[in-house]
Amino acid sequence: MIYLDNSATTPLAPEVARRMNRWRDEASMGAGFANASSAHRGGQRARVEVEESRERIAMLLGAEPKEIIFTSGGTEADNYALKGYALKEYSERGIWPVLLTTRAEHHAVLHPAEFLARLGVQVVYLDVDADGRLHPDLLRAALGRLGSMPHPIVSVMHANNETGTINPIAQLAQTAHEFGAVFHTDAVQTFGKTNVRHDALGADMITISAHKIHGPKGIGALYVNKEIELEALLHGGAQERNRRGGTEPVELIAGFDEAAALAASTQAETTERVRSLVALLRTLLAEIEGVRFVTPHEAALPHILNVTFNDAATLDGEALIVGMDLEGVAVSNGSACTSGSIQPSHVLSAMGLPPAQAKAAVRFSLSRYTTEQEIRNGAEALRRVVGRMRR
Ligand code: PLP
């Protein structure tokens, strides 16, 4: 199997697995499995592992450890940013803040936004351009139209998971701040791959997740600027400074830390490698008749290439992915969270692609383990699958 679906998830790095195993059972490391809230030696060791991991992850974001809240992943971190902020504002002022976001966000942002709208929050959906990018002028105009509405929240993803398109986050955050808005960015696809330091992005809240960078599934984090208070979504124990109750999953947190450190130390080399592999993939795919590149050439993540076809109306999007699978190549037709349903991708639709083309997209996403031979075989497989469908 050739795995070219790394934006959906990545295999665990062996170094990460080794570090996690140390915290799973008693035999491997004293009382390594202990509850980090327990007072005995085992608990204290677990506590040290959690807090040292937090410190290192915080450092990668240029943040203070107390500004990092561990969550069950990117989805929970996005939910917490949006709902936690809205609920806090409502409980303190008696009015909901306005939420501004884009039509190309991940469902982990769009669905909480829909939920908040049902509670009475005004949600403003901003258009993206043909590359899937939000222009700061659009945000400026939308914020201007709100007039004196206090403390809106803006949520715009750093890079899109389907296309790799990167948003001008620093400019967007600055624009938001000019209007007194709080700025959240979903950096699930960029953490470990580009600079996501909060001072470089200017973001007040940043979502990250471990399983996109060869870490374990079920762990992520939200960076929250220390000036911002959120309403907790999970009430229970006093973990995460009373912001998220629940026994800390020490092995997942340790695995997250290991994966983040590995991603940081290999980032420059990986970027160069995947950039040249994607350039090769572009060249090979361009030879397939009617191919249309969805991922822009400029300001896009180096490891994602999304393509569709000019004659998509006569091609079956689902059959493309199944055909690739039968060829032994794992790719995706957009967000993994929506595959299984045959809806055209909401991201590609927001970019203005016709429904058939938005349905027939194929996303290749690479990792630091991808080889040139896999790229050549993957491109050849797509040529065969499309060729068979056109016959
Ligand atoms: N946001 C983006 C941009 C993603 O790509 C994903 C992953 O599918 C998520 C959020 C959800 O993250 P998680 O799977 O860690 O809940």
Coordinates of C-alpha atoms in Angstrom, one line a residue, residues 17-380:
A17 CA 5.8 4.7 20.0
R18 CA 8.9 3.9 22.2
R19 CA 8.4 7.0 24.3
M20 CA 4.6 6.3 24.8
N21 CA 5.3 2.7 25.7
R22 CA 7.3 3.8 28.7
W23 CA 4.1 5.3 30.2
R24 CA 1.7 2.5 29.6
D25 CA 2.6 -0.3 32.0
E26 CA 4.3 -0.9 35.3
A27 CA 7.0 -3.2 34.1
S28 CA 8.5 -0.8 31.7
M29 CA 9.1 2.2 33.9
G30 CA 8.3 1.8 37.6
A31 CA 4.8 3.2 38.2
G32 CA 4.7 5.0 34.8
F33 CA 1.1 4.3 34.4
A34 CA 0.1 6.3 37.5
N35 CA -2.4 9.1 37.7
A36 CA -0.6 12.5 37.4
S37 CA -2.9 13.8 40.1
S38 CA -1.8 11.1 42.7
A39 CA 0.5 12.2 45.5
H40 CA 2.7 9.2 45.5
R41 CA 6.0 8.8 43.6
G42 CA 4.4 7.3 40.5
G43 CA 1.9 10.1 40.3
Q44 CA 4.7 12.7 40.7
R45 CA 6.7 11.1 37.9
A46 CA 3.6 11.2 35.6
R47 CA 3.0 14.9 36.6
V48 CA 6.6 15.8 35.7
E49 CA 6.2 14.1 32.3
V50 CA 3.0 16.0 31.6
E51 CA 4.4 19.4 32.7
E52 CA 7.7 19.0 30.9
S53 CA 5.9 18.0 27.7
R54 CA 3.7 21.0 28.1
E55 CA 6.7 23.3 28.5
R56 CA 8.4 22.0 25.3
I57 CA 5.2 22.2 23.2
A58 CA 4.6 25.7 24.6
M59 CA 8.1 26.7 23.5
L60 CA 7.4 25.6 19.9
L61 CA 4.5 28.1 19.9
G62 CA 6.5 30.8 21.7
A63 CA 4.0 30.5 24.5
E64 CA 4.0 30.1 28.3
P65 CA 3.2 26.6 29.6
K66 CA 0.1 27.8 31.3
E67 CA -1.2 29.0 27.9
I68 CA -1.4 25.4 26.7
I69 CA -4.5 23.4 27.3
F70 CA -4.3 19.7 26.3
T71 CA -7.4 18.5 24.6
S72 CA -8.5 15.3 22.8
G73 CA -7.4 16.7 19.5
G74 CA -8.0 19.5 17.0
T75 CA -11.7 19.1 17.0
E76 CA -12.1 19.6 20.7
A77 CA -9.6 22.5 20.6
D78 CA -11.6 24.3 17.9
N79 CA -14.8 23.7 19.8
Y80 CA -13.3 25.0 23.0
A81 CA -12.0 28.1 21.4
L82 CA -15.3 29.1 19.8
K83 CA -17.8 27.8 22.4
G84 CA -15.6 28.6 25.4
Y85 CA -15.2 32.2 24.2
A86 CA -18.8 32.7 23.3
L87 CA -20.1 31.2 26.6
K88 CA -17.7 33.3 28.7
E89 CA -18.7 36.5 26.9
Y90 CA -22.4 35.7 27.3
S91 CA -22.0 34.8 31.0
E92 CA -20.2 38.0 31.7
R93 CA -22.0 40.5 29.5
G94 CA -25.4 38.9 28.8
I95 CA -24.8 39.2 25.0
W96 CA -23.3 36.8 22.5
P97 CA -20.2 37.9 20.6
V98 CA -20.4 37.9 16.8
L99 CA -18.4 35.1 15.2
L100 CA -16.7 35.7 11.9
T101 CA -15.2 32.8 9.9
T102 CA -14.8 31.5 6.4
R103 CA -16.7 29.1 4.2
A104 CA -13.6 27.0 3.7
E105 CA -13.0 26.1 7.4
H106 CA -12.8 22.5 8.7
H107 CA -16.1 21.1 10.1
A108 CA -14.4 21.3 13.5
V109 CA -15.0 25.1 13.2
L110 CA -18.1 25.2 11.0
H111 CA -20.2 22.8 13.0
P112 CA -19.6 24.5 16.4
A113 CA -20.4 27.8 14.6
E114 CA -23.7 26.3 13.5
F115 CA -24.4 25.2 17.0
L116 CA -23.6 28.6 18.4
A117 CA -25.9 30.2 15.8
R118 CA -28.7 28.0 17.2
L119 CA -28.1 29.5 20.6
G120 CA -28.4 33.0 19.1
V121 CA -24.8 33.9 18.1
Q122 CA -24.6 35.9 14.9
V123 CA -22.2 34.1 12.5
V124 CA -20.7 35.9 9.5
Y125 CA -19.4 33.6 6.8
L126 CA -16.7 35.3 4.7
D127 CA -16.0 34.3 1.1
V128 CA -12.6 33.0 0.0
D129 CA -11.0 33.7 -3.3
A130 CA -10.4 31.2 -6.2
D131 CA -7.3 29.8 -4.3
G132 CA -9.3 29.4 -1.1
R133 CA -7.8 32.3 0.7
L134 CA -9.5 35.0 2.8
H135 CA -8.4 38.5 1.8
P136 CA -7.8 40.9 4.8
D137 CA -9.8 43.6 3.1
L138 CA -12.9 41.4 3.2
L139 CA -12.4 40.8 6.9
R140 CA -11.9 44.5 7.5
A141 CA -15.1 45.4 5.6
A142 CA -17.1 42.8 7.6
L143 CA -15.8 44.0 10.9
G144 CA -16.5 47.5 9.9
R145 CA -20.2 46.6 9.2
L146 CA -20.6 45.3 12.8
G147 CA -20.3 48.8 14.1
S148 CA -20.2 48.9 17.9
M149 CA -20.8 45.1 18.6
P150 CA -18.3 44.4 21.4
H151 CA -15.6 41.7 21.3
P152 CA -16.3 39.7 18.2
I153 CA -14.3 36.5 17.6
V154 CA -12.6 35.7 14.2
S155 CA -11.7 32.1 13.4
V156 CA -9.6 31.5 10.2
M157 CA -7.6 28.4 9.5
H158 CA -3.8 28.7 9.0
A159 CA -3.7 26.3 6.1
N160 CA -6.6 24.4 4.5
N161 CA -6.5 20.6 4.9
E162 CA -8.0 19.9 1.5
T163 CA -5.9 22.3 -0.7
G164 CA -2.9 23.3 1.5
T165 CA -3.7 27.0 0.8
I166 CA -2.1 29.2 3.5
N167 CA -4.0 32.2 4.8
P168 CA -2.3 35.5 5.6
I169 CA -2.8 34.9 9.3
A170 CA -0.6 37.8 10.6
Q171 CA -2.5 40.3 8.5
L172 CA -5.9 38.9 9.4
A173 CA -5.0 38.8 13.1
Q174 CA -3.8 42.4 13.0
T175 CA -7.0 43.5 11.2
A176 CA -9.1 41.6 13.8
H177 CA -7.2 43.3 16.6
E178 CA -7.8 46.8 15.1
F179 CA -11.5 46.2 15.7
G180 CA -11.1 44.8 19.2
A181 CA -11.8 41.2 18.0
V182 CA -10.2 38.1 19.4
F183 CA -8.4 35.9 16.7
H184 CA -8.4 32.1 16.6
T185 CA -6.6 30.0 14.0
D186 CA -6.8 26.3 13.4
A187 CA -3.2 25.3 12.8
V188 CA -3.7 21.6 12.7
Q189 CA -2.3 21.3 9.2
T190 CA 0.7 23.6 9.8
F191 CA 2.0 22.8 13.3
G192 CA 5.3 21.0 12.8
K193 CA 5.5 22.1 9.2
T194 CA 5.7 25.9 9.2
N195 CA 6.2 28.6 11.8
V196 CA 3.2 28.6 14.2
R197 CA 4.7 30.8 16.9
H198 CA 1.9 32.9 18.3
D199 CA 3.9 36.1 18.1
A200 CA 4.6 35.5 14.4
L201 CA 0.9 34.7 13.6
G202 CA -0.5 37.3 16.0
A203 CA -3.2 34.8 17.1
D204 CA -4.8 34.8 20.5
M205 CA -5.8 31.2 20.2
I206 CA -4.2 28.4 18.2
T207 CA -5.4 24.8 17.6
I208 CA -2.9 22.0 17.1
S209 CA -3.1 18.2 16.9
A210 CA -0.6 15.3 17.3
H211 CA -1.8 12.8 14.8
K212 CA -1.0 14.9 11.7
I213 CA 2.7 14.9 12.7
H214 CA 3.3 11.2 13.4
G215 CA 2.0 11.5 16.9
P216 CA -0.9 9.6 18.5
K217 CA -4.6 10.1 17.8
G218 CA -6.7 11.6 20.5
I219 CA -4.4 14.4 21.7
G220 CA -4.1 18.0 20.7
A221 CA -3.9 21.4 22.4
L222 CA -5.3 24.9 22.4
Y223 CA -3.0 27.8 22.9
V224 CA -4.9 30.5 24.7
N225 CA -3.3 33.8 25.4
K226 CA -3.1 34.4 29.1
E227 CA -5.2 37.5 28.9
I228 CA -8.2 35.5 27.5
E229 CA -10.6 33.5 29.7
L230 CA -12.7 30.7 28.3
E231 CA -15.7 29.0 29.9
A232 CA -14.7 25.3 30.5
L233 CA -16.6 22.8 28.4
L234 CA -15.7 19.8 30.5
H235 CA -16.4 20.2 34.2
G236 CA -14.9 17.7 36.6
G237 CA -11.5 17.6 38.2
A238 CA -9.2 20.6 38.5
Q239 CA -6.9 19.4 35.6
E240 CA -5.6 21.9 33.1
R241 CA -6.0 24.7 35.7
N242 CA -9.7 24.0 36.0
R243 CA -10.2 24.5 32.2
R244 CA -10.6 20.8 31.3
G245 CA -11.5 18.2 33.8
G246 CA -10.3 14.6 33.2
T247 CA -7.3 12.4 34.1
E248 CA -4.4 13.4 31.8
P249 CA -3.5 10.8 29.2
V250 CA 0.2 10.8 30.1
E251 CA 1.3 8.5 27.3
L252 CA -0.6 10.5 24.6
I253 CA 0.9 13.8 26.0
A254 CA 4.4 12.3 26.0
G255 CA 3.8 11.0 22.4
F256 CA 2.6 14.5 21.3
D257 CA 5.7 16.1 22.8
E258 CA 8.0 13.5 21.1
A259 CA 6.3 13.9 17.7
A260 CA 6.4 17.8 18.0
A261 CA 10.1 17.7 18.8
L262 CA 10.8 15.4 15.9
A263 CA 8.8 17.5 13.5
A264 CA 10.7 20.6 14.6
S265 CA 14.1 19.0 14.3
T266 CA 13.4 17.6 10.9
Q267 CA 11.2 20.4 9.5
A268 CA 13.7 22.1 7.2
E269 CA 14.9 18.9 5.6
T270 CA 11.3 17.5 5.3
T271 CA 10.0 20.7 3.7
E272 CA 12.7 20.6 1.1
R273 CA 12.1 16.9 0.4
V274 CA 8.4 17.0 0.1
R275 CA 8.5 20.2 -1.9
S276 CA 10.6 18.6 -4.6
L277 CA 8.5 15.4 -4.5
V278 CA 5.3 17.5 -5.0
A279 CA 7.0 19.4 -7.9
L280 CA 7.7 16.0 -9.5
L281 CA 4.1 14.9 -8.8
R282 CA 2.8 18.1 -10.5
T283 CA 4.9 17.4 -13.6
L284 CA 3.7 13.7 -13.8
L285 CA 0.1 14.6 -13.2
A286 CA 0.2 17.4 -15.8
E287 CA 0.7 14.7 -18.4
I288 CA -2.8 13.4 -17.6
E289 CA -5.3 15.0 -20.0
G290 CA -7.7 17.5 -18.5
V291 CA -6.1 17.6 -15.1
R292 CA -6.8 20.8 -13.2
F293 CA -4.6 21.8 -10.2
V294 CA -6.6 23.0 -7.2
T295 CA -3.7 23.6 -4.9
P296 CA -2.2 27.0 -5.7
H297 CA 1.5 27.3 -6.7
E298 CA 2.1 30.1 -4.2
A299 CA 1.5 30.2 -0.5
A300 CA 0.5 26.6 -0.1
L301 CA 1.7 23.9 2.2
P302 CA 4.6 22.0 0.5
H303 CA 3.2 18.5 1.1
I304 CA -0.3 18.7 -0.3
L305 CA -1.4 18.5 -4.0
N306 CA -5.1 18.6 -4.8
V307 CA -6.2 18.0 -8.4
T308 CA -9.5 17.6 -10.2
F309 CA -10.5 17.2 -13.9
N310 CA -12.0 19.4 -16.5
D311 CA -14.3 16.6 -17.6
A312 CA -15.3 15.8 -14.0
A313 CA -19.0 15.7 -15.0
T314 CA -18.3 12.4 -16.7
L315 CA -16.1 11.0 -14.0
D316 CA -17.4 9.5 -10.7
G317 CA -15.5 11.1 -7.8
E318 CA -16.0 8.2 -5.4
A319 CA -15.0 5.7 -8.0
L320 CA -11.7 7.7 -8.5
I321 CA -10.8 7.1 -4.8
V322 CA -12.0 3.5 -4.8
G323 CA -10.1 2.9 -8.1
M324 CA -6.9 4.3 -6.5
D325 CA -7.4 2.1 -3.5
L326 CA -7.7 -0.9 -5.8
E327 CA -4.4 0.2 -7.3
G328 CA -2.9 0.1 -3.8
V329 CA -2.7 3.9 -3.4
A330 CA -4.4 5.6 -0.4
V331 CA -5.5 9.1 -1.3
S332 CA -8.5 11.3 -0.3
N333 CA -11.1 13.3 -2.0
G334 CA -11.1 16.2 0.4
S335 CA -11.6 16.1 4.1
A336 CA -11.4 12.6 5.5
C337 CA -14.2 13.6 7.9
T338 CA -16.6 14.0 5.1
S339 CA -15.6 11.1 2.8
G340 CA -18.1 8.4 2.9
S341 CA -20.7 10.9 1.9
I342 CA -20.8 12.0 -1.7
Q343 CA -21.3 15.7 -1.2
P344 CA -19.0 17.9 -3.2
S345 CA -16.3 19.3 -1.1
H346 CA -17.5 22.5 0.7
V347 CA -14.0 23.9 0.4
L348 CA -13.7 23.5 -3.3
S349 CA -17.3 24.8 -3.7
A350 CA -16.4 27.9 -1.7
M351 CA -13.5 28.4 -4.2
G352 CA -16.0 28.5 -7.0
L353 CA -15.4 25.1 -8.6
P354 CA -18.4 23.5 -10.2
P355 CA -20.0 20.7 -8.2
A356 CA -18.8 17.9 -10.4
Q357 CA -15.2 19.2 -10.1
A358 CA -15.6 19.6 -6.4
K359 CA -16.7 16.0 -6.2
A360 CA -13.9 14.6 -8.4
A361 CA -11.0 16.0 -6.5
V362 CA -8.1 13.8 -5.5
R363 CA -5.8 15.0 -2.7
F364 CA -2.3 13.6 -2.5
S365 CA -0.6 14.4 0.9
L366 CA 2.9 13.4 1.7
S367 CA 5.0 13.0 4.8
R368 CA 8.7 12.8 5.7
Y369 CA 8.5 9.1 4.9
T370 CA 7.2 9.4 1.3
T371 CA 9.6 8.2 -1.4
E372 CA 10.1 9.2 -5.0
Q373 CA 9.1 5.8 -6.2
E374 CA 5.8 6.1 -4.3
I375 CA 5.1 9.4 -6.1
R376 CA 5.9 7.9 -9.5
N377 CA 3.6 4.9 -8.8
G378 CA 0.9 7.1 -7.3
A379 CA 0.8 9.3 -10.4
E380 CA 0.9 6.3 -12.7

